[in-house]
Coordinates of C-alpha atoms in Angstrom, one line a residue:
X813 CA -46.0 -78.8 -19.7
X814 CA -48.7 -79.4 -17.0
X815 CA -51.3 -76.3 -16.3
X816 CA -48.9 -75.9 -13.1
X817 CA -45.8 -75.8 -14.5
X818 CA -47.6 -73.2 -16.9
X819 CA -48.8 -71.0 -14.0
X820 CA -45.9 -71.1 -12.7
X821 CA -44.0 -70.0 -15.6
X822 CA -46.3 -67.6 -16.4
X823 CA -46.2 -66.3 -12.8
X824 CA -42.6 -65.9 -12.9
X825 CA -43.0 -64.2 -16.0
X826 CA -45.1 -61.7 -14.7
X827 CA -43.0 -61.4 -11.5
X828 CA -39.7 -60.6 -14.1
X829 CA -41.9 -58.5 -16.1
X830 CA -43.0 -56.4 -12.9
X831 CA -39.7 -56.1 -11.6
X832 CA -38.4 -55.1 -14.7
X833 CA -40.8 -52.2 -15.1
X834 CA -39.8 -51.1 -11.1
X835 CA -36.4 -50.6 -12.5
X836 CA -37.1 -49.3 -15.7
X837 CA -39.1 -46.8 -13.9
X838 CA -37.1 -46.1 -10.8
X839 CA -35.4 -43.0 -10.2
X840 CA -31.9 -43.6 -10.3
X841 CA -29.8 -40.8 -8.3
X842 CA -26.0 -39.5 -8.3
X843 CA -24.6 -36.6 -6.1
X844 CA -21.9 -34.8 -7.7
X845 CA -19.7 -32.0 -5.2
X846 CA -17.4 -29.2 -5.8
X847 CA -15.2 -27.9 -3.2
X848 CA -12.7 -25.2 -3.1
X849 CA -10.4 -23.6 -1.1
X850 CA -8.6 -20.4 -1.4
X851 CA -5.1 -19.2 0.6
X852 CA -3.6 -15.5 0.2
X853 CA -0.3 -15.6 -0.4
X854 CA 0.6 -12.6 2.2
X855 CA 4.1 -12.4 1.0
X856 CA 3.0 -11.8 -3.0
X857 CA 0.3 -9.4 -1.1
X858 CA 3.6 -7.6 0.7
X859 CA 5.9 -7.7 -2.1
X860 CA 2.5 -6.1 -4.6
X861 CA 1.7 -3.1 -1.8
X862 CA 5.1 -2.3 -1.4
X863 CA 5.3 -1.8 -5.2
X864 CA 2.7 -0.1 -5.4
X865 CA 3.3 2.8 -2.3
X866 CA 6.5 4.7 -3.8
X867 CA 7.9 8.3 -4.5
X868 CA 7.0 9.7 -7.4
X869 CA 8.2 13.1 -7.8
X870 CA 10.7 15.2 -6.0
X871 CA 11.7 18.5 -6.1
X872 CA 14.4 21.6 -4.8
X873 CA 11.0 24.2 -4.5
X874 CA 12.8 27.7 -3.4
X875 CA 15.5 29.2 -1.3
X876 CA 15.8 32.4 0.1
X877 CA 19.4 31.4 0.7
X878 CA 22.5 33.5 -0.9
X879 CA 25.0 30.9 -1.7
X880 CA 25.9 30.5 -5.0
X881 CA 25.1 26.4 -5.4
X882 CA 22.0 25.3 -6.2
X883 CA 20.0 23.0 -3.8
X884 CA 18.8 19.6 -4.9
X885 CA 16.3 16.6 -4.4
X886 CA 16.1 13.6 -5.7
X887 CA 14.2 10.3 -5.3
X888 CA 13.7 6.6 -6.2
X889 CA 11.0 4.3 -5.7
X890 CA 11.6 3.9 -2.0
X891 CA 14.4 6.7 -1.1
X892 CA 14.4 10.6 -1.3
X893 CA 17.3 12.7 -1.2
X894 CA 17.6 16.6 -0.7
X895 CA 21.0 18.7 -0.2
X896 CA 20.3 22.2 1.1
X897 CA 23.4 24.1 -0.1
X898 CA 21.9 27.6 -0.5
X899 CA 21.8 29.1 3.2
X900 CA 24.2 30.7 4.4
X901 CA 23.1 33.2 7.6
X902 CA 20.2 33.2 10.5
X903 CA 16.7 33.0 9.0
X904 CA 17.4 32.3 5.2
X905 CA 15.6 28.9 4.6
X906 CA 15.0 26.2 1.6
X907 CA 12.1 24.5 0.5
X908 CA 11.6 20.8 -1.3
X909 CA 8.6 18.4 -2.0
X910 CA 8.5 15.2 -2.6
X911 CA 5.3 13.1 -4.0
X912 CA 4.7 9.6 -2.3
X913 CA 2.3 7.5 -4.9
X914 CA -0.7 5.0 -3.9
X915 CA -1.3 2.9 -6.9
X916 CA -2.6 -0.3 -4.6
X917 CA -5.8 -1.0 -4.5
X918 CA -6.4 0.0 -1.0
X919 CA -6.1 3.2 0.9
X920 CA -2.6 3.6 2.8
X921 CA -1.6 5.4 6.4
X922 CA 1.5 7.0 6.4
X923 CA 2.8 7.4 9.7
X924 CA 5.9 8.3 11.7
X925 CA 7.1 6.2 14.5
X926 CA 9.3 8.0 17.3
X927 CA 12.1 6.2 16.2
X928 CA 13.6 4.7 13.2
X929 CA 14.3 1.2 12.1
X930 CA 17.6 0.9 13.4
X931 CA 16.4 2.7 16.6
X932 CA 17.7 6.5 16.2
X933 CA 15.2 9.2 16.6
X934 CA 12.7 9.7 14.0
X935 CA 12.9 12.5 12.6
X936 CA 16.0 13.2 13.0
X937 CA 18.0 17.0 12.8
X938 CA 22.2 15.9 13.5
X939 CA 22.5 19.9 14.0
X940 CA 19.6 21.6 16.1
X941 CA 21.4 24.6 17.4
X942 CA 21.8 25.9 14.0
X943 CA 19.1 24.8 11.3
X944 CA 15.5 24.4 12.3
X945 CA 13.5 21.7 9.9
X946 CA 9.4 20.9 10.0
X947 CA 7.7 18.6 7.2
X948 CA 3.6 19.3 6.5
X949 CA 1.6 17.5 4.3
X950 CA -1.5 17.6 1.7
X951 CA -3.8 14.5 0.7
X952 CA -5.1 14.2 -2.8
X953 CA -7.6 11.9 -4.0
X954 CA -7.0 10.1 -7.6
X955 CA -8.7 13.1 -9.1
X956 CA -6.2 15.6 -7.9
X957 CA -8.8 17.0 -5.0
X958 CA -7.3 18.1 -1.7
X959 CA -8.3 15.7 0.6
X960 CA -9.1 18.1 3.9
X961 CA -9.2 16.7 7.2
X962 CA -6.8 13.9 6.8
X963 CA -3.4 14.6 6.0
X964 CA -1.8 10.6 6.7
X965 CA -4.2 8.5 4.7
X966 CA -3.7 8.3 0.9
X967 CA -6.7 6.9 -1.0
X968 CA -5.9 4.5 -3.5
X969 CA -5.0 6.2 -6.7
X970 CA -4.3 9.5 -4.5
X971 CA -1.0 10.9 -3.6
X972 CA 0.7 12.7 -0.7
X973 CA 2.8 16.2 -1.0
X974 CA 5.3 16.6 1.8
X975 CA 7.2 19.9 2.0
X976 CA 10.2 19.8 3.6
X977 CA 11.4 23.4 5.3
X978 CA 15.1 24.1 6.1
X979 CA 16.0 27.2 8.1
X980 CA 19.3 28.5 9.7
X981 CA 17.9 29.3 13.3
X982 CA 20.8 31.0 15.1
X983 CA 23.9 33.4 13.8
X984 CA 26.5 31.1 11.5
X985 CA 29.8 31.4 13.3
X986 CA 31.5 28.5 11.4
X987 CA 31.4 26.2 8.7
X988 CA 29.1 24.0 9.8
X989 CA 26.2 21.1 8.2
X990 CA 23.8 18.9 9.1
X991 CA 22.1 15.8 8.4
X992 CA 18.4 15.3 8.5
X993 CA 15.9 12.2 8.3
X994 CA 12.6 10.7 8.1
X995 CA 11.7 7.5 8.3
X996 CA 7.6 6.6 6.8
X997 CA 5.7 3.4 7.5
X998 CA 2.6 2.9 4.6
X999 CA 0.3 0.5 6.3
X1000 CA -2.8 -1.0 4.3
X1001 CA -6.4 0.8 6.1
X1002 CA -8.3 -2.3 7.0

């Protein structure tokens, strides 16, 4: 091997050698990503709220009726019932609650459209020239406080008392009944 062959070996060498030190001593780099996406599923959301907004408790309070049956109330999750069957002349009138139940986890407004789903009046009273009917309401908090002020907005864990009066207005001539209705809408508080 001639000295220039040798240099240029050893040149090469050292070329090799350098390069392989830039590479053992680059930094060497990867990019790594997460992304996510999220979608409610408003329907689930529906179905979970309107679980979760119900009747819990009903009740046939008092009468200062003289008939001789009893008067009833009843409810399900959705649906409450109430006969009057005690009154029987001008000013004698019945009194029944029923509970309505927020266990979502959001407050609820109750509220009363003028009319009904199926478009009659809401609420409705099938006999006004002879019973007389008004509906009030009282607001607790999940601690069982009176919520003052605001009588259509259960809190979440609360509960809302509405008392239903009945009263014959006018002299009974005749036998003679009604039917009465109500028709609530629970909408989430944004």
């Amino acid at each position: 091997m001639t000295m220039a062959n040798r240099k240029t070996v050893i040149v090469a060498f050292m070329i090799v050698a350098v390069m392989l030190m830039a590479v053992g001593f680059a930094a060497l780099t990867d990019t790594l990503t997460i992304i996510g996406n999220a979608h409610i599923d408003i329907a689930a959301a529906e179905n979970n709220f309107d679980e979760k907004i119900f009747f819990s408790a009903s009740q046939a309070v008092s009468s200062t009726g003289t008939g001789s049956t009893a008067d009833t109330a009843s409810h399900t999750a959705d649906d409450a019932t109430f006969t009057v069957n005690k009154l029987a002349v001008k000013d004698e009138q019945s009194t029944f609650k029923f509970t309505i139940k927020n266990e979502s986890n959001v407050a609820a407004d109750i509220t009363v459209a003028a009319t009904k789903l199926s478009g009659a009046e809401n609420p409705s009273n099938s006999n006004p020239s002879i019973f007389g009917i008004t509906y009030s309401y009282v607001v607790f908090d999940a601690e069982g406080n009176e919520q003052v002020g605001d009588n259509d907005t259960i809190p979440s864990g609360g509960t809302m008392d509405i008392t239903i009066v009945v009263k014959v207005v006018n002299p009974v001539t005749s036998n003679t009944s009604a039917t009465f209705g109500i028709e609530y809408t629970a909408t989430t508080v944004e």
